[in-house]
């Protein structure tokens, strides 16, 4: 018996292109879809890139196995919640290998993980409130404290007001 069935092409699809860090929307399926049902097991190897870091920002099995006589199979992309403010991050999945099939188009999918952490607030604390030039109290410490960790640079502008002049006083 000669098997003259065409070799299936494999494309990728995702349930959602945007997921959250936590909660019910923190996962999506990554599906390998065959152009035709195959009598053989089709194995798809995924390459993973993007701004998100595997096992820190997300988990994803790098192999999708489509059983014989099945039209598709899926693995779960799951976001891992973090406790600090950051930019949204991306997971880019590419088909880098197919056994018993060929890569089709689209062979790449991108999912964005949306940050769900609030922007931290800044608390300003000033050491000595009154400075006295005559008694040697000419400086104080100004401390800025964030309400939560942030993975982003935080810049705070300070406004100076009052009757003293900058540099001279």
PDB file of C-alpha atoms in Angstrom:
ATOM      1  CA  UNK A   1       0.000   0.000   0.000  1.00  0.00           C
ATOM      2  CA  UNK A   2       1.416   3.349  -1.019  1.00  0.00           C
ATOM      3  CA  UNK A   3       0.524   6.335   1.130  1.00  0.00           C
ATOM      4  CA  UNK A   4      -0.129   9.101  -1.367  1.00  0.00           C
ATOM      5  CA  UNK A   5      -1.825  11.471   1.084  1.00  0.00           C
ATOM      6  CA  UNK A   6      -0.284  14.950   1.058  1.00  0.00           C
ATOM      7  CA  UNK A   7       1.845  15.947   4.025  1.00  0.00           C
ATOM      8  CA  UNK A   8      -0.192  18.389   6.125  1.00  0.00           C
ATOM      9  CA  UNK A   9       0.950  21.958   6.661  1.00  0.00           C
ATOM     10  CA  UNK A  10       0.831  23.302  10.211  1.00  0.00           C
ATOM     11  CA  UNK A  11      -0.272  26.786  11.223  1.00  0.00           C
ATOM     12  CA  UNK A  12      -0.538  28.384  14.658  1.00  0.00           C
ATOM     13  CA  UNK A  13      -3.529  30.013  16.243  1.00  0.00           C
ATOM     14  CA  UNK A  14      -4.190  31.458  19.698  1.00  0.00           C
ATOM     15  CA  UNK A  15      -7.392  31.804  21.649  1.00  0.00           C
ATOM     16  CA  UNK A  16      -6.525  35.318  22.816  1.00  0.00           C
ATOM     17  CA  UNK A  17      -3.803  37.674  21.669  1.00  0.00           C
ATOM     18  CA  UNK A  18      -3.867  39.537  25.003  1.00  0.00           C
ATOM     19  CA  UNK A  19      -3.942  37.980  28.473  1.00  0.00           C
ATOM     20  CA  UNK A  20      -3.660  39.379  31.989  1.00  0.00           C
ATOM     21  CA  UNK A  21      -1.094  38.525  34.626  1.00  0.00           C
ATOM     22  CA  UNK A  22      -3.623  36.971  37.010  1.00  0.00           C
ATOM     23  CA  UNK A  23      -7.181  35.723  37.115  1.00  0.00           C
ATOM     24  CA  UNK A  24      -9.496  34.063  34.629  1.00  0.00           C
ATOM     25  CA  UNK A  25      -7.887  35.764  31.619  1.00  0.00           C
ATOM     26  CA  UNK A  26      -4.304  34.782  32.418  1.00  0.00           C
ATOM     27  CA  UNK A  27      -4.135  31.840  30.002  1.00  0.00           C
ATOM     28  CA  UNK A  28      -4.702  31.166  26.331  1.00  0.00           C
ATOM     29  CA  UNK A  29      -4.406  28.122  24.111  1.00  0.00           C
ATOM     30  CA  UNK A  30      -1.718  27.925  21.450  1.00  0.00           C
ATOM     31  CA  UNK A  31      -2.998  25.556  18.799  1.00  0.00           C
ATOM     32  CA  UNK A  32      -1.230  23.720  15.988  1.00  0.00           C
ATOM     33  CA  UNK A  33      -3.781  23.366  13.179  1.00  0.00           C
ATOM     34  CA  UNK A  34      -3.248  20.828  10.382  1.00  0.00           C
ATOM     35  CA  UNK A  35      -4.316  21.545   6.792  1.00  0.00           C
ATOM     36  CA  UNK A  36      -5.448  17.903   6.547  1.00  0.00           C
ATOM     37  CA  UNK A  37      -5.874  15.066   9.002  1.00  0.00           C
ATOM     38  CA  UNK A  38      -2.844  12.797   9.052  1.00  0.00           C
ATOM     39  CA  UNK A  39      -2.560   9.116   9.810  1.00  0.00           C
ATOM     40  CA  UNK A  40       0.719   9.941  11.557  1.00  0.00           C
ATOM     41  CA  UNK A  41       1.482  11.820  14.749  1.00  0.00           C
ATOM     42  CA  UNK A  42       2.572  15.371  13.888  1.00  0.00           C
ATOM     43  CA  UNK A  43       5.000  17.022  16.288  1.00  0.00           C
ATOM     44  CA  UNK A  44       5.473  20.793  16.264  1.00  0.00           C
ATOM     45  CA  UNK A  45       8.420  22.431  18.022  1.00  0.00           C
ATOM     46  CA  UNK A  46       7.987  26.035  19.132  1.00  0.00           C
ATOM     47  CA  UNK A  47      10.627  28.707  19.464  1.00  0.00           C
ATOM     48  CA  UNK A  48       9.846  31.332  22.100  1.00  0.00           C
ATOM     49  CA  UNK A  49      11.009  34.942  22.163  1.00  0.00           C
ATOM     50  CA  UNK A  50       9.673  38.410  22.959  1.00  0.00           C
ATOM     51  CA  UNK A  51      10.032  40.731  25.931  1.00  0.00           C
ATOM     52  CA  UNK A  52       8.507  38.313  28.458  1.00  0.00           C
ATOM     53  CA  UNK A  53      10.830  35.870  30.211  1.00  0.00           C
ATOM     54  CA  UNK A  54       9.901  32.182  30.269  1.00  0.00           C
ATOM     55  CA  UNK A  55       9.316  30.781  33.795  1.00  0.00           C
ATOM     56  CA  UNK A  56       9.353  34.331  35.198  1.00  0.00           C
ATOM     57  CA  UNK A  57       6.535  35.957  33.201  1.00  0.00           C
ATOM     58  CA  UNK A  58       4.926  32.876  31.601  1.00  0.00           C
ATOM     59  CA  UNK A  59       5.026  29.112  31.136  1.00  0.00           C
ATOM     60  CA  UNK A  60       4.572  27.291  27.838  1.00  0.00           C
ATOM     61  CA  UNK A  61       5.411  23.773  26.712  1.00  0.00           C
ATOM     62  CA  UNK A  62       7.667  24.017  23.653  1.00  0.00           C
ATOM     63  CA  UNK A  63       6.184  20.990  21.870  1.00  0.00           C
ATOM     64  CA  UNK A  64       2.691  20.434  20.503  1.00  0.00           C
ATOM     65  CA  UNK A  65       1.839  16.822  19.605  1.00  0.00           C
ATOM     66  CA  UNK A  66      -1.100  16.347  17.248  1.00  0.00           C
ATOM     67  CA  UNK A  67      -2.358  12.757  17.557  1.00  0.00           C
ATOM     68  CA  UNK A  68      -2.915  10.681  14.424  1.00  0.00           C
ATOM     69  CA  UNK A  69      -6.337  11.382  12.879  1.00  0.00           C
ATOM     70  CA  UNK A  70      -6.763  14.646  14.845  1.00  0.00           C
ATOM     71  CA  UNK A  71      -7.130  18.028  13.138  1.00  0.00           C
ATOM     72  CA  UNK A  72      -5.239  19.978  15.807  1.00  0.00           C
ATOM     73  CA  UNK A  73      -3.795  20.021  19.313  1.00  0.00           C
ATOM     74  CA  UNK A  74      -3.080  22.749  21.852  1.00  0.00           C
ATOM     75  CA  UNK A  75      -0.830  23.708  24.731  1.00  0.00           C
ATOM     76  CA  UNK A  76      -1.556  26.372  27.338  1.00  0.00           C
ATOM     77  CA  UNK A  77       0.326  29.648  27.589  1.00  0.00           C
ATOM     78  CA  UNK A  78      -0.052  30.795  31.210  1.00  0.00           C
ATOM     79  CA  UNK A  79       1.001  34.177  32.540  1.00  0.00           C
ATOM     80  CA  UNK A  80       2.744  34.283  35.904  1.00  0.00           C
ATOM     81  CA  UNK A  81       1.692  37.185  38.099  1.00  0.00           C
ATOM     82  CA  UNK A  82       4.286  39.550  39.487  1.00  0.00           C
ATOM     83  CA  UNK A  83       3.907  42.087  42.247  1.00  0.00           C
ATOM     84  CA  UNK A  84       5.435  45.169  40.635  1.00  0.00           C
ATOM     85  CA  UNK A  85       4.567  47.712  37.996  1.00  0.00           C
ATOM     86  CA  UNK A  86       6.097  47.061  34.580  1.00  0.00           C
ATOM     87  CA  UNK A  87       5.414  47.489  30.869  1.00  0.00           C
ATOM     88  CA  UNK A  88       3.183  45.019  29.037  1.00  0.00           C
ATOM     89  CA  UNK A  89       5.278  42.134  27.709  1.00  0.00           C
ATOM     90  CA  UNK A  90       5.088  39.899  24.639  1.00  0.00           C
ATOM     91  CA  UNK A  91       5.522  36.195  23.998  1.00  0.00           C
ATOM     92  CA  UNK A  92       6.342  35.414  20.358  1.00  0.00           C
ATOM     93  CA  UNK A  93       5.924  31.782  19.319  1.00  0.00           C
ATOM     94  CA  UNK A  94       7.484  30.489  16.091  1.00  0.00           C
ATOM     95  CA  UNK A  95       7.261  27.082  14.490  1.00  0.00           C
ATOM     96  CA  UNK A  96      10.904  25.998  14.358  1.00  0.00           C
ATOM     97  CA  UNK A  97      10.374  22.339  13.484  1.00  0.00           C
ATOM     98  CA  UNK A  98       7.678  19.952  12.280  1.00  0.00           C
ATOM     99  CA  UNK A  99       7.811  16.156  12.188  1.00  0.00           C
ATOM    100  CA  UNK A 100       5.445  14.490   9.662  1.00  0.00           C
ATOM    101  CA  UNK A 101       4.315  17.845   8.289  1.00  0.00           C
ATOM    102  CA  UNK A 102       5.525  21.207   7.004  1.00  0.00           C
ATOM    103  CA  UNK A 103       5.281  24.734   8.348  1.00  0.00           C
ATOM    104  CA  UNK A 104       2.452  26.815   6.971  1.00  0.00           C
ATOM    105  CA  UNK A 105       1.439  30.434   7.328  1.00  0.00           C
ATOM    106  CA  UNK A 106       1.019  31.859   9.890  1.00  0.00           C
ATOM    107  CA  UNK A 107       3.917  30.087  11.537  1.00  0.00           C
ATOM    108  CA  UNK A 108       4.255  32.762  14.195  1.00  0.00           C
ATOM    109  CA  UNK A 109       1.882  34.170  16.829  1.00  0.00           C
ATOM    110  CA  UNK A 110       2.321  36.912  19.417  1.00  0.00           C
ATOM    111  CA  UNK A 111       0.514  37.171  22.750  1.00  0.00           C
ATOM    112  CA  UNK A 112       0.720  40.267  24.957  1.00  0.00           C
ATOM    113  CA  UNK A 113       0.735  39.880  28.735  1.00  0.00           C
ATOM    114  CA  UNK A 114      -0.885  42.996  30.198  1.00  0.00           C
ATOM    115  CA  UNK A 115       0.543  44.287  33.455  1.00  0.00           C
ATOM    116  CA  UNK A 116      -2.129  44.466  36.160  1.00  0.00           C
ATOM    117  CA  UNK A 117      -0.124  46.135  38.902  1.00  0.00           C
ATOM    118  CA  UNK A 118      -0.943  49.734  39.841  1.00  0.00           C
ATOM    119  CA  UNK A 119       1.576  52.499  39.359  1.00  0.00           C
ATOM    120  CA  UNK A 120       3.148  53.087  42.786  1.00  0.00           C
ATOM    121  CA  UNK A 121       2.543  56.308  44.636  1.00  0.00           C
ATOM    122  CA  UNK A 122       5.393  58.387  46.036  1.00  0.00           C
ATOM    123  CA  UNK A 123       5.600  59.483  49.670  1.00  0.00           C
ATOM    124  CA  UNK A 124       7.820  62.473  50.467  1.00  0.00           C
ATOM    125  CA  UNK A 125       9.477  62.618  53.887  1.00  0.00           C
ATOM    126  CA  UNK A 126      11.604  65.539  55.070  1.00  0.00           C
ATOM    127  CA  UNK A 127      13.926  65.249  58.065  1.00  0.00           C
ATOM    128  CA  UNK A 128      14.377  68.533  59.967  1.00  0.00           C
ATOM    129  CA  UNK A 129      11.603  70.899  58.914  1.00  0.00           C
ATOM    130  CA  UNK A 130      13.188  74.134  60.175  1.00  0.00           C
ATOM    131  CA  UNK A 131      16.794  74.923  59.269  1.00  0.00           C
ATOM    132  CA  UNK A 132      18.781  77.391  61.368  1.00  0.00           C
ATOM    133  CA  UNK A 133      21.930  78.887  59.804  1.00  0.00           C
ATOM    134  CA  UNK A 134      23.088  80.313  63.181  1.00  0.00           C
ATOM    135  CA  UNK A 135      22.972  76.972  65.007  1.00  0.00           C
ATOM    136  CA  UNK A 136      24.567  74.900  62.217  1.00  0.00           C
ATOM    137  CA  UNK A 137      21.389  73.191  61.001  1.00  0.00           C
ATOM    138  CA  UNK A 138      21.905  73.936  57.312  1.00  0.00           C
ATOM    139  CA  UNK A 139      20.745  70.744  55.645  1.00  0.00           C
ATOM    140  CA  UNK A 140      18.098  68.060  55.912  1.00  0.00           C
ATOM    141  CA  UNK A 141      17.368  64.744  54.281  1.00  0.00           C
ATOM    142  CA  UNK A 142      14.566  64.408  51.754  1.00  0.00           C
ATOM    143  CA  UNK A 143      13.429  60.793  51.281  1.00  0.00           C
ATOM    144  CA  UNK A 144      11.100  59.554  48.553  1.00  0.00           C
ATOM    145  CA  UNK A 145       9.507  56.150  49.164  1.00  0.00           C
ATOM    146  CA  UNK A 146       7.449  54.140  46.668  1.00  0.00           C
ATOM    147  CA  UNK A 147       4.253  52.468  47.880  1.00  0.00           C
ATOM    148  CA  UNK A 148       5.186  49.288  45.926  1.00  0.00           C
ATOM    149  CA  UNK A 149       8.050  47.824  43.904  1.00  0.00           C
ATOM    150  CA  UNK A 150       8.354  48.973  40.310  1.00  0.00           C
ATOM    151  CA  UNK A 151      10.257  47.471  37.416  1.00  0.00           C
ATOM    152  CA  UNK A 152      10.144  50.874  35.741  1.00  0.00           C
ATOM    153  CA  UNK A 153      12.296  53.920  36.406  1.00  0.00           C
ATOM    154  CA  UNK A 154      10.388  56.408  38.552  1.00  0.00           C
ATOM    155  CA  UNK A 155      11.215  60.104  38.140  1.00  0.00           C
ATOM    156  CA  UNK A 156       9.909  62.635  40.630  1.00  0.00           C
ATOM    157  CA  UNK A 157      10.088  66.378  40.032  1.00  0.00           C
ATOM    158  CA  UNK A 158      10.372  68.536  43.151  1.00  0.00           C
ATOM    159  CA  UNK A 159       8.953  72.035  43.204  1.00  0.00           C
ATOM    160  CA  UNK A 160      10.661  74.582  45.452  1.00  0.00           C
ATOM    161  CA  UNK A 161       8.573  77.452  46.841  1.00  0.00           C
ATOM    162  CA  UNK A 162       8.904  79.935  49.686  1.00  0.00           C
ATOM    163  CA  UNK A 163      10.867  83.082  50.484  1.00  0.00           C
ATOM    164  CA  UNK A 164      14.376  81.565  50.462  1.00  0.00           C
ATOM    165  CA  UNK A 165      16.238  81.740  47.154  1.00  0.00           C
ATOM    166  CA  UNK A 166      17.916  78.708  45.673  1.00  0.00           C
ATOM    167  CA  UNK A 167      21.729  78.600  46.034  1.00  0.00           C
ATOM    168  CA  UNK A 168      21.935  81.916  47.964  1.00  0.00           C
ATOM    169  CA  UNK A 169      19.987  80.688  51.009  1.00  0.00           C
TER     170      UNK A 169
END
